[in-house]
mmCIF file of C-alpha atoms and ligand atoms in Angstrom:
data_model
loop_
_atom_site.group_PDB
_atom_site.id
_atom_site.type_symbol
_atom_site.label_atom_id
_atom_site.label_comp_id
_atom_site.label_asym_id
_atom_site.label_seq_id
_atom_site.Cartn_x
_atom_site.Cartn_y
_atom_site.Cartn_z
ATOM 1 C CA MET A 919 -31.393 12.034 -111.114
ATOM 2 C CA ASN A 920 -33.272 11.616 -107.835
ATOM 3 C CA LYS A 921 -30.884 8.955 -106.530
ATOM 4 C CA LEU A 922 -28.340 11.728 -106.034
ATOM 5 C CA ARG A 923 -28.773 14.356 -103.315
ATOM 6 C CA PRO A 924 -31.863 16.571 -103.628
ATOM 7 C CA VAL A 925 -31.191 20.106 -104.845
ATOM 8 C CA GLY A 926 -33.657 22.973 -104.640
ATOM 9 C CA VAL A 927 -34.143 26.697 -104.178
ATOM 10 C CA ILE A 928 -32.817 28.090 -100.894
ATOM 11 C CA GLY A 929 -32.977 31.836 -101.633
ATOM 12 C CA THR A 930 -34.733 34.207 -104.036
ATOM 13 C CA GLY A 931 -34.414 37.842 -105.127
ATOM 14 C CA LYS A 932 -35.589 40.079 -107.927
ATOM 15 C CA TYR A 933 -35.007 43.558 -109.281
ATOM 16 C CA VAL A 934 -36.612 45.771 -111.891
ATOM 17 C CA PRO A 935 -35.374 49.254 -112.770
ATOM 18 C CA GLU A 936 -37.427 52.211 -111.506
ATOM 19 C CA LYS A 937 -38.406 53.767 -114.796
ATOM 20 C CA ILE A 938 -41.728 52.564 -116.222
ATOM 21 C CA LEU A 939 -42.587 52.822 -119.906
ATOM 22 C CA THR A 940 -46.361 52.585 -120.398
ATOM 23 C CA ASN A 941 -48.342 51.758 -123.523
ATOM 24 C CA LYS A 942 -49.446 55.398 -123.555
ATOM 25 C CA ASP A 943 -45.769 56.464 -123.626
ATOM 26 C CA LEU A 944 -45.231 54.160 -126.619
ATOM 27 C CA GLU A 945 -48.205 55.696 -128.437
ATOM 28 C CA ALA A 946 -46.142 58.885 -128.587
ATOM 29 C CA ILE A 947 -43.138 57.060 -130.084
ATOM 30 C CA VAL A 948 -44.588 54.664 -132.700
ATOM 31 C CA GLU A 949 -47.893 54.105 -134.515
ATOM 32 C CA THR A 950 -49.548 51.875 -131.916
ATOM 33 C CA SER A 951 -52.300 51.921 -129.302
ATOM 34 C CA ASP A 952 -52.816 50.753 -125.758
ATOM 35 C CA GLU A 953 -55.804 48.770 -127.042
ATOM 36 C CA TRP A 954 -53.701 46.895 -129.664
ATOM 37 C CA ILE A 955 -50.892 46.096 -127.231
ATOM 38 C CA VAL A 956 -53.195 44.912 -124.428
ATOM 39 C CA SER A 957 -55.454 42.828 -126.660
ATOM 40 C CA ARG A 958 -52.605 41.182 -128.643
ATOM 41 C CA THR A 959 -50.081 40.721 -125.815
ATOM 42 C CA GLY A 960 -51.567 41.492 -122.367
ATOM 43 C CA ILE A 961 -48.753 43.982 -121.738
ATOM 44 C CA GLN A 962 -49.563 47.284 -120.019
ATOM 45 C CA GLU A 963 -46.146 48.540 -119.010
ATOM 46 C CA ARG A 964 -42.500 47.559 -118.781
ATOM 47 C CA HIS A 965 -39.461 48.680 -116.744
ATOM 48 C CA ILE A 966 -36.479 50.277 -118.463
ATOM 49 C CA ALA A 967 -32.901 50.438 -117.146
ATOM 50 C CA ALA A 968 -31.444 53.889 -116.420
ATOM 51 C CA PRO A 969 -28.710 55.077 -118.799
ATOM 52 C CA ASP A 970 -26.015 54.255 -116.239
ATOM 53 C CA GLN A 971 -27.389 50.773 -115.446
ATOM 54 C CA ALA A 972 -26.002 47.718 -117.227
ATOM 55 C CA THR A 973 -27.050 44.085 -116.968
ATOM 56 C CA SER A 974 -24.599 43.337 -114.131
ATOM 57 C CA ASP A 975 -26.121 46.194 -112.090
ATOM 58 C CA LEU A 976 -29.596 44.664 -112.364
ATOM 59 C CA ALA A 977 -28.124 41.240 -111.574
ATOM 60 C CA TYR A 978 -26.322 42.639 -108.519
ATOM 61 C CA GLU A 979 -29.533 43.984 -106.955
ATOM 62 C CA ALA A 980 -31.317 40.656 -107.422
ATOM 63 C CA ALA A 981 -28.272 38.696 -106.203
ATOM 64 C CA ILE A 982 -27.952 40.645 -102.957
ATOM 65 C CA LYS A 983 -31.587 39.878 -102.118
ATOM 66 C CA ALA A 984 -31.250 36.198 -103.047
ATOM 67 C CA LEU A 985 -28.144 35.809 -100.860
ATOM 68 C CA LYS A 986 -29.894 37.534 -97.951
ATOM 69 C CA SER A 987 -32.935 35.305 -98.293
ATOM 70 C CA ALA A 988 -30.666 32.223 -98.372
ATOM 71 C CA GLY A 989 -28.847 33.500 -95.273
ATOM 72 C CA MET A 990 -25.555 33.303 -97.156
ATOM 73 C CA LYS A 991 -22.572 35.522 -97.784
ATOM 74 C CA ALA A 992 -21.147 36.062 -101.261
ATOM 75 C CA GLU A 993 -17.919 34.345 -100.167
ATOM 76 C CA ASP A 994 -19.914 31.152 -99.561
ATOM 77 C CA LEU A 995 -20.874 30.829 -103.249
ATOM 78 C CA ASP A 996 -19.310 28.040 -105.321
ATOM 79 C CA LEU A 997 -20.741 28.967 -108.716
ATOM 80 C CA ILE A 998 -22.394 31.933 -110.450
ATOM 81 C CA ILE A 999 -24.299 31.440 -113.707
ATOM 82 C CA ILE A 1000 -25.796 34.420 -115.501
ATOM 83 C CA ALA A 1001 -28.318 33.639 -118.199
ATOM 84 C CA THR A 1002 -28.505 36.621 -120.539
ATOM 85 C CA VAL A 1003 -28.407 37.720 -124.168
ATOM 86 C CA THR A 1004 -27.510 41.278 -123.176
ATOM 87 C CA PRO A 1005 -24.203 40.943 -121.318
ATOM 88 C CA ASP A 1006 -22.447 44.144 -120.206
ATOM 89 C CA MET A 1007 -19.924 43.417 -122.986
ATOM 90 C CA ALA A 1008 -18.691 40.423 -125.012
ATOM 91 C CA PHE A 1009 -16.081 39.631 -122.384
ATOM 92 C CA PRO A 1010 -15.340 39.508 -119.510
ATOM 93 C CA SER A 1011 -18.572 37.668 -118.842
ATOM 94 C CA THR A 1012 -21.265 39.432 -116.853
ATOM 95 C CA ALA A 1013 -20.951 36.606 -114.313
ATOM 96 C CA CYS A 1014 -17.284 37.528 -113.749
ATOM 97 C CA ILE A 1015 -18.190 41.214 -113.433
ATOM 98 C CA LEU A 1016 -20.818 40.269 -110.860
ATOM 99 C CA GLN A 1017 -18.458 37.916 -109.032
ATOM 100 C CA ASP A 1018 -16.142 40.877 -108.480
ATOM 101 C CA LYS A 1019 -18.965 43.255 -107.448
ATOM 102 C CA LEU A 1020 -20.297 40.743 -104.945
ATOM 103 C CA GLY A 1021 -16.870 39.779 -103.628
ATOM 104 C CA ALA A 1022 -17.675 36.117 -104.322
ATOM 105 C CA LYS A 1023 -13.984 35.243 -104.407
ATOM 106 C CA GLY A 1024 -14.407 31.479 -104.257
ATOM 107 C CA ALA A 1025 -16.970 31.171 -107.043
ATOM 108 C CA ALA A 1026 -16.555 29.937 -110.597
ATOM 109 C CA ALA A 1027 -18.502 32.205 -112.939
ATOM 110 C CA PHE A 1028 -19.801 32.054 -116.481
ATOM 111 C CA ASP A 1029 -22.559 33.351 -118.740
ATOM 112 C CA LEU A 1030 -25.047 31.100 -120.459
ATOM 113 C CA SER A 1031 -26.729 31.985 -123.748
ATOM 114 C CA ALA A 1032 -30.149 30.408 -124.274
ATOM 115 C CA ALA A 1033 -32.263 33.570 -124.568
ATOM 116 C CA CYS A 1034 -35.611 33.326 -122.750
ATOM 117 C CA SER A 1035 -34.951 29.674 -121.846
ATOM 118 C CA GLY A 1036 -31.632 30.642 -120.232
ATOM 119 C CA PHE A 1037 -32.784 30.596 -116.622
ATOM 120 C CA VAL A 1038 -34.091 27.021 -116.841
ATOM 121 C CA TYR A 1039 -30.936 25.975 -118.723
ATOM 122 C CA GLY A 1040 -28.952 27.597 -115.882
ATOM 123 C CA LEU A 1041 -30.929 25.771 -113.202
ATOM 124 C CA ALA A 1042 -30.350 22.432 -114.934
ATOM 125 C CA THR A 1043 -26.621 23.128 -115.312
ATOM 126 C CA ALA A 1044 -26.109 24.216 -111.713
ATOM 127 C CA THR A 1045 -28.264 21.393 -110.343
ATOM 128 C CA SER A 1046 -26.056 18.873 -112.152
ATOM 129 C CA PHE A 1047 -22.933 20.389 -110.582
ATOM 130 C CA ILE A 1048 -24.443 20.175 -107.112
ATOM 131 C CA LYS A 1049 -26.035 16.733 -107.447
ATOM 132 C CA THR A 1050 -22.722 15.273 -108.575
ATOM 133 C CA GLY A 1051 -20.905 16.846 -105.637
ATOM 134 C CA ILE A 1052 -18.668 19.171 -107.660
ATOM 135 C CA TYR A 1053 -20.190 22.188 -105.893
ATOM 136 C CA ASN A 1054 -22.473 22.680 -102.884
ATOM 137 C CA ASN A 1055 -24.362 25.774 -103.972
ATOM 138 C CA ALA A 1056 -24.874 28.155 -106.869
ATOM 139 C CA LEU A 1057 -26.351 31.534 -107.711
ATOM 140 C CA ILE A 1058 -28.343 31.534 -110.943
ATOM 141 C CA ILE A 1059 -29.591 34.805 -112.360
ATOM 142 C CA GLY A 1060 -31.821 35.360 -115.357
ATOM 143 C CA VAL A 1061 -31.269 38.958 -116.378
ATOM 144 C CA ASP A 1062 -31.673 41.047 -119.496
ATOM 145 C CA CYS A 1063 -31.636 44.678 -120.597
ATOM 146 C CA LEU A 1064 -33.596 44.171 -123.798
ATOM 147 C CA SER A 1065 -34.206 47.927 -124.029
ATOM 148 C CA ARG A 1066 -30.568 48.224 -125.121
ATOM 149 C CA ILE A 1067 -31.133 46.064 -128.214
ATOM 150 C CA THR A 1068 -34.681 47.183 -129.054
ATOM 151 C CA ASP A 1069 -35.427 49.394 -132.045
ATOM 152 C CA TYR A 1070 -37.863 51.996 -130.706
ATOM 153 C CA THR A 1071 -38.913 52.883 -134.255
ATOM 154 C CA ASP A 1072 -40.167 49.309 -134.911
ATOM 155 C CA ARG A 1073 -43.688 48.843 -133.535
ATOM 156 C CA ASN A 1074 -43.550 45.106 -134.237
ATOM 157 C CA THR A 1075 -41.004 44.601 -131.471
ATOM 158 C CA CYS A 1076 -40.608 47.693 -129.272
ATOM 159 C CA VAL A 1077 -43.903 47.230 -127.445
ATOM 160 C CA LEU A 1078 -42.983 43.707 -126.350
ATOM 161 C CA PHE A 1079 -39.823 44.001 -124.253
ATOM 162 C CA GLY A 1080 -38.644 45.188 -120.849
ATOM 163 C CA ASP A 1081 -35.682 44.956 -118.441
ATOM 164 C CA GLY A 1082 -35.298 43.031 -115.188
ATOM 165 C CA ALA A 1083 -33.494 40.397 -113.128
ATOM 166 C CA GLY A 1084 -34.519 37.356 -111.109
ATOM 167 C CA ALA A 1085 -32.110 35.342 -108.965
ATOM 168 C CA VAL A 1086 -32.116 32.127 -106.985
ATOM 169 C CA VAL A 1087 -29.564 30.438 -104.782
ATOM 170 C CA ILE A 1088 -29.777 26.679 -105.016
ATOM 171 C CA GLY A 1089 -28.285 23.992 -102.808
ATOM 172 C CA GLU A 1090 -29.059 20.750 -100.999
ATOM 173 C CA VAL A 1091 -32.607 20.522 -99.630
ATOM 174 C CA PRO A 1092 -34.425 17.886 -97.538
ATOM 175 C CA GLU A 1093 -35.412 14.608 -99.205
ATOM 176 C CA GLY A 1094 -38.586 14.881 -101.283
ATOM 177 C CA ARG A 1095 -38.052 18.515 -102.200
ATOM 178 C CA GLY A 1096 -36.133 20.273 -104.968
ATOM 179 C CA PHE A 1097 -35.870 19.784 -108.729
ATOM 180 C CA GLN A 1098 -37.633 16.634 -109.920
ATOM 181 C CA SER A 1099 -36.995 16.874 -113.663
ATOM 182 C CA PHE A 1100 -35.737 19.032 -116.508
ATOM 183 C CA ASP A 1101 -36.580 19.091 -120.176
ATOM 184 C CA LEU A 1102 -34.252 21.203 -122.316
ATOM 185 C CA GLY A 1103 -34.253 21.406 -126.077
ATOM 186 C CA ALA A 1104 -33.235 23.352 -129.141
ATOM 187 C CA GLU A 1105 -34.290 23.762 -132.743
ATOM 188 C CA GLY A 1106 -31.357 25.613 -134.270
ATOM 189 C CA ALA A 1107 -32.994 25.487 -137.689
ATOM 190 C CA GLY A 1108 -35.428 28.164 -136.477
ATOM 191 C CA GLY A 1109 -32.673 30.471 -135.253
ATOM 192 C CA GLY A 1110 -33.339 33.025 -137.975
ATOM 193 C CA LEU A 1111 -36.804 33.751 -136.601
ATOM 194 C CA LEU A 1112 -35.454 35.598 -133.581
ATOM 195 C CA LYS A 1113 -31.979 37.069 -133.697
ATOM 196 C CA LEU A 1114 -29.529 39.903 -133.243
ATOM 197 C CA GLU A 1115 -27.254 39.549 -136.238
ATOM 198 C CA ALA A 1116 -24.356 41.932 -135.867
ATOM 199 C CA GLY A 1117 -21.569 42.540 -133.410
ATOM 200 C CA GLY A 1118 -20.187 38.991 -133.503
ATOM 201 C CA SER A 1119 -17.577 37.260 -135.663
ATOM 202 C CA ARG A 1120 -19.952 36.868 -138.632
ATOM 203 C CA LEU A 1121 -20.874 40.523 -138.889
ATOM 204 C CA PRO A 1122 -18.560 42.677 -136.793
ATOM 205 C CA ALA A 1123 -19.873 46.150 -135.957
ATOM 206 C CA SER A 1124 -19.483 48.528 -138.903
ATOM 207 C CA ALA A 1125 -21.128 51.612 -140.309
ATOM 208 C CA ASP A 1126 -23.165 49.250 -142.528
ATOM 209 C CA THR A 1127 -24.442 47.090 -139.663
ATOM 210 C CA ILE A 1128 -25.548 50.222 -137.844
ATOM 211 C CA GLU A 1129 -27.178 51.636 -140.973
ATOM 212 C CA ASN A 1130 -29.005 48.307 -141.503
ATOM 213 C CA LYS A 1131 -30.174 48.201 -137.855
ATOM 214 C CA GLN A 1132 -28.533 44.814 -137.328
ATOM 215 C CA HIS A 1133 -27.685 45.568 -133.709
ATOM 216 C CA TYR A 1134 -31.365 45.366 -132.806
ATOM 217 C CA ILE A 1135 -33.657 42.388 -132.160
ATOM 218 C CA TYR A 1136 -35.219 40.969 -135.301
ATOM 219 C CA MET A 1137 -38.255 38.737 -134.764
ATOM 220 C CA ASN A 1138 -40.766 36.968 -136.963
ATOM 221 C CA GLY A 1139 -43.537 37.248 -134.364
ATOM 222 C CA ARG A 1140 -46.094 34.987 -136.021
ATOM 223 C CA GLU A 1141 -43.679 32.072 -136.484
ATOM 224 C CA VAL A 1142 -42.227 32.417 -132.982
ATOM 225 C CA PHE A 1143 -45.795 32.454 -131.656
ATOM 226 C CA LYS A 1144 -46.537 29.107 -133.337
ATOM 227 C CA PHE A 1145 -43.288 27.598 -132.052
ATOM 228 C CA ALA A 1146 -44.074 28.879 -128.554
ATOM 229 C CA VAL A 1147 -47.557 27.370 -128.395
ATOM 230 C CA ARG A 1148 -46.221 24.037 -129.689
ATOM 231 C CA VAL A 1149 -43.233 23.664 -127.345
ATOM 232 C CA MET A 1150 -45.007 24.993 -124.258
ATOM 233 C CA GLY A 1151 -47.300 21.991 -124.734
ATOM 234 C CA THR A 1152 -44.689 19.356 -125.581
ATOM 235 C CA ALA A 1153 -42.115 20.474 -122.994
ATOM 236 C CA THR A 1154 -44.772 20.501 -120.277
ATOM 237 C CA VAL A 1155 -45.875 16.961 -121.132
ATOM 238 C CA ASP A 1156 -42.260 15.728 -121.277
ATOM 239 C CA VAL A 1157 -41.117 17.317 -118.027
ATOM 240 C CA LEU A 1158 -44.177 15.975 -116.159
ATOM 241 C CA GLU A 1159 -43.527 12.496 -117.532
ATOM 242 C CA LYS A 1160 -39.882 12.643 -116.462
ATOM 243 C CA ALA A 1161 -41.016 13.605 -112.948
ATOM 244 C CA GLY A 1162 -43.594 10.802 -112.906
ATOM 245 C CA LEU A 1163 -46.403 13.325 -112.435
ATOM 246 C CA THR A 1164 -49.540 14.449 -114.252
ATOM 247 C CA LYS A 1165 -50.905 17.936 -114.844
ATOM 248 C CA ASP A 1166 -53.273 17.516 -111.901
ATOM 249 C CA ASP A 1167 -50.283 17.258 -109.561
ATOM 250 C CA ILE A 1168 -49.162 20.807 -110.374
ATOM 251 C CA ASP A 1169 -49.878 23.487 -107.757
ATOM 252 C CA LEU A 1170 -48.328 26.432 -109.570
ATOM 253 C CA PHE A 1171 -47.518 26.984 -113.231
ATOM 254 C CA VAL A 1172 -44.756 29.519 -113.962
ATOM 255 C CA PRO A 1173 -44.590 30.133 -117.708
ATOM 256 C CA HIS A 1174 -42.318 32.434 -119.690
ATOM 257 C CA GLN A 1175 -44.022 35.835 -119.838
ATOM 258 C CA ALA A 1176 -43.931 36.776 -123.533
ATOM 259 C CA ASN A 1177 -47.579 37.087 -124.461
ATOM 260 C CA ILE A 1178 -50.753 36.471 -122.455
ATOM 261 C CA ARG A 1179 -52.235 34.600 -125.426
ATOM 262 C CA ILE A 1180 -49.392 32.048 -125.375
ATOM 263 C CA ILE A 1181 -49.877 31.568 -121.614
ATOM 264 C CA GLN A 1182 -53.641 31.187 -122.060
ATOM 265 C CA SER A 1183 -53.216 28.530 -124.726
ATOM 266 C CA ALA A 1184 -50.979 26.547 -122.352
ATOM 267 C CA MET A 1185 -53.527 26.992 -119.541
ATOM 268 C CA GLN A 1186 -56.256 25.615 -121.785
ATOM 269 C CA ARG A 1187 -54.190 22.606 -122.815
ATOM 270 C CA LEU A 1188 -53.373 21.816 -119.196
ATOM 271 C CA ASP A 1189 -56.853 22.728 -118.026
ATOM 272 C CA LEU A 1190 -55.348 24.959 -115.337
ATOM 273 C CA PRO A 1191 -57.408 27.548 -113.452
ATOM 274 C CA GLU A 1192 -56.000 31.082 -113.331
ATOM 275 C CA GLU A 1193 -55.191 30.880 -109.613
ATOM 276 C CA LYS A 1194 -52.612 28.178 -110.388
ATOM 277 C CA VAL A 1195 -50.820 30.337 -112.996
ATOM 278 C CA VAL A 1196 -48.347 33.154 -112.401
ATOM 279 C CA ILE A 1197 -48.960 36.052 -114.766
ATOM 280 C CA ASN A 1198 -47.028 39.320 -114.587
ATOM 281 C CA VAL A 1199 -46.470 40.021 -118.288
ATOM 282 C CA ASN A 1200 -48.838 42.987 -117.837
ATOM 283 C CA LYS A 1201 -46.311 44.739 -115.548
ATOM 284 C CA TYR A 1202 -42.950 43.710 -116.950
ATOM 285 C CA ALA A 1203 -43.532 42.649 -120.600
ATOM 286 C CA ASN A 1204 -41.085 40.108 -122.012
ATOM 287 C CA THR A 1205 -37.834 40.331 -120.035
ATOM 288 C CA SER A 1206 -36.201 37.339 -121.756
ATOM 289 C CA ALA A 1207 -34.028 35.346 -119.320
ATOM 290 C CA ALA A 1208 -35.458 37.336 -116.392
ATOM 291 C CA SER A 1209 -39.036 36.435 -117.186
ATOM 292 C CA ILE A 1210 -39.385 33.052 -115.447
ATOM 293 C CA PRO A 1211 -37.328 33.965 -112.353
ATOM 294 C CA LEU A 1212 -39.190 37.291 -111.986
ATOM 295 C CA ALA A 1213 -42.462 35.353 -112.041
ATOM 296 C CA LEU A 1214 -41.155 32.658 -109.669
ATOM 297 C CA VAL A 1215 -39.670 35.103 -107.182
ATOM 298 C CA GLU A 1216 -42.694 37.391 -107.261
ATOM 299 C CA ALA A 1217 -44.980 34.428 -106.577
ATOM 300 C CA ALA A 1218 -42.754 33.420 -103.639
ATOM 301 C CA GLU A 1219 -42.809 36.969 -102.258
ATOM 302 C CA GLU A 1220 -46.590 37.043 -102.534
ATOM 303 C CA GLY A 1221 -46.781 33.817 -100.499
ATOM 304 C CA ARG A 1222 -48.273 31.860 -103.390
ATOM 305 C CA MET A 1223 -46.314 28.677 -102.706
ATOM 306 C CA LYS A 1224 -45.933 26.648 -99.555
ATOM 307 C CA GLU A 1225 -43.469 23.930 -98.672
ATOM 308 C CA GLY A 1226 -44.096 20.808 -100.730
ATOM 309 C CA ASP A 1227 -45.960 22.572 -103.557
ATOM 310 C CA ARG A 1228 -45.163 21.307 -107.046
ATOM 311 C CA ILE A 1229 -44.146 24.063 -109.428
ATOM 312 C CA LEU A 1230 -43.805 23.726 -113.166
ATOM 313 C CA MET A 1231 -41.654 26.284 -115.011
ATOM 314 C CA VAL A 1232 -41.615 26.350 -118.797
ATOM 315 C CA GLY A 1233 -40.126 28.751 -121.306
ATOM 316 C CA PHE A 1234 -39.069 29.149 -124.921
ATOM 317 C CA GLY A 1235 -37.036 31.639 -126.880
ATOM 318 C CA GLY A 1236 -34.250 32.498 -129.268
ATOM 319 C CA GLY A 1237 -32.072 29.687 -130.543
ATOM 320 C CA LEU A 1238 -34.707 28.468 -130.868
ATOM 321 C CA THR A 1239 -34.717 26.875 -127.432
ATOM 322 C CA TRP A 1240 -37.042 25.652 -124.718
ATOM 323 C CA GLY A 1241 -36.650 24.622 -121.122
ATOM 324 C CA ALA A 1242 -38.963 23.216 -118.476
ATOM 325 C CA SER A 1243 -38.576 21.986 -114.918
ATOM 326 C CA VAL A 1244 -40.659 20.533 -112.116
ATOM 327 C CA LEU A 1245 -39.635 21.796 -108.689
ATOM 328 C CA VAL A 1246 -40.968 20.822 -105.280
ATOM 329 C CA TRP A 1247 -40.833 23.989 -103.159
HETATM 330 O O1 UT7 B 2454 -39.529 35.460 -125.798
HETATM 331 C C1 UT7 B 2454 -39.743 34.878 -127.046
HETATM 332 C C2 UT7 B 2454 -40.117 35.746 -128.013
HETATM 333 N N1 UT7 B 2454 -41.209 36.263 -128.566
HETATM 334 C C3 UT7 B 2454 -42.505 35.909 -128.510
HETATM 335 O O2 UT7 B 2454 -42.944 35.064 -127.812
HETATM 336 C C4 UT7 B 2454 -43.422 36.638 -129.435
HETATM 337 C C5 UT7 B 2454 -44.350 35.717 -130.151
HETATM 338 N N2 UT7 B 2454 -45.242 36.453 -131.000
HETATM 339 C C6 UT7 B 2454 -46.232 37.263 -130.555
HETATM 340 O O3 UT7 B 2454 -46.387 37.425 -129.364
HETATM 341 C C7 UT7 B 2454 -47.143 37.889 -131.563
HETATM 342 O O4 UT7 B 2454 -46.922 37.306 -132.827
HETATM 343 C C8 UT7 B 2454 -46.985 39.421 -131.684
HETATM 344 C C9 UT7 B 2454 -47.489 40.090 -130.391
HETATM 345 C C10 UT7 B 2454 -45.544 39.791 -131.923
HETATM 346 C C11 UT7 B 2454 -47.839 39.941 -132.823
HETATM 347 O O5 UT7 B 2454 -49.191 39.583 -132.643
HETATM 348 P P1 UT7 B 2454 -50.019 38.959 -133.865
HETATM 349 O O6 UT7 B 2454 -51.399 38.788 -133.389
HETATM 350 O O7 UT7 B 2454 -49.278 37.762 -134.329
HETATM 351 O O8 UT7 B 2454 -49.971 40.129 -134.900
HETATM 352 P P2 UT7 B 2454 -49.447 40.084 -136.392
HETATM 353 O O9 UT7 B 2454 -47.980 39.937 -136.433
HETATM 354 O O10 UT7 B 2454 -50.281 39.099 -137.108
HETATM 355 O O11 UT7 B 2454 -49.798 41.539 -136.856
HETATM 356 C C12 UT7 B 2454 -51.135 41.986 -136.998
HETATM 357 C C13 UT7 B 2454 -51.127 43.428 -137.452
HETATM 358 C C14 UT7 B 2454 -50.137 43.736 -138.576
HETATM 359 O O12 UT7 B 2454 -50.772 44.610 -139.477
HETATM 360 P P3 UT7 B 2454 -51.296 44.068 -140.913
HETATM 361 O O13 UT7 B 2454 -50.071 43.525 -141.579
HETATM 362 O O14 UT7 B 2454 -52.294 43.011 -140.550
HETATM 363 O O15 UT7 B 2454 -51.875 45.293 -141.511
HETATM 364 C C15 UT7 B 2454 -49.031 44.495 -137.872
HETATM 365 O O16 UT7 B 2454 -48.401 45.429 -138.707
HETATM 366 O O17 UT7 B 2454 -50.767 44.291 -136.367
HETATM 367 C C16 UT7 B 2454 -49.776 45.209 -136.789
HETATM 368 N N3 UT7 B 2454 -48.937 45.561 -135.658
HETATM 369 C C17 UT7 B 2454 -49.235 46.545 -134.795
HETATM 370 N N4 UT7 B 2454 -50.253 47.421 -134.755
HETATM 371 C C18 UT7 B 2454 -50.272 48.306 -133.744
HETATM 372 C C19 UT7 B 2454 -47.790 44.962 -135.254
HETATM 373 N N5 UT7 B 2454 -47.331 45.568 -134.153
HETATM 374 C C20 UT7 B 2454 -48.206 46.553 -133.846
HETATM 375 C C21 UT7 B 2454 -48.275 47.507 -132.830
HETATM 376 N N6 UT7 B 2454 -49.317 48.362 -132.810
HETATM 377 N N7 UT7 B 2454 -47.349 47.595 -131.853
#
């Protein structure tokens, strides 16, 4: 992959809705406690989209900032990929809705469905387009409004999720920088562990699907936890090997923010000190496709990476899927 032109991040932006839902707020809604949520997940609060905000609205805010930071106009974009499992609607795609809102007239646009791994899948897809010369640049946004598909009577899931968007513009970068490797994978056999069953061609929306709460996230938390710990380890090893690097070469680790305990187990395996790990699950909870870009962009805004730093992103999620990448900043 490195024989082709180097492709990396040239602009970043993020957005979270204003409204904050704290653990204390949730104590008033379901049988839970701040102590349980913090000790089992590390989450303290999450942001929730306003009633009139849809996924494309969150994406728009992050996109505007990413374009500004790249010094680009929307018309300059060749490609828009939105990674999400909560599109505004089934179709048109949220990417097409955003293309119109931005006025990105020259851009191809599509949505990508790989749940929490979607952003890394999107980076790999767009990088391939640019490396092969089909396009020169792309806007990739990981964005989800999980609050819209969360059952706020189910304490097993409702404490875990939040809304947000993280965006990057990618394009050609100087030699030696940019994406060094990707490791994407799927285990479809585990799909039933984390799903939203109804509203598609298998189970179209009906009074029954509403009655049975099949328009909400279902998750077998314990099994997904085991999968997560396993693939965070294997994907990290594989993506480092593909880049010809070892764990000691990594300056910043940007993991999917689902549960602090999953992040800590990866830190232990890699023997990484906390200052090399981006953690914001406490503020945003699990924002699905937005999780890795929110962490990446926040770290960039806080000045945590400098030119030439090696960054390892790794995530896992519904599908089941995983995705990892090594990026030289
Ligand atoms: O983005 C990808 C997706 N998801 C994930 O990465 C999630 C992976 N899984 C997890 O993070 C964890 O499995 C959870 C946070 C979901 C659950 O933590 P756990 O330590 O695996 O708890 P558990 O499922 O073993 O449940 C322990 C107990 C249960 O009670 P019993 O059956 O032992 O009496 C639950 O009913 O905790 C109970 N419980 C709660 N108690 C208070 C579950 N949710 C809550 C809650 N408040 N919100």
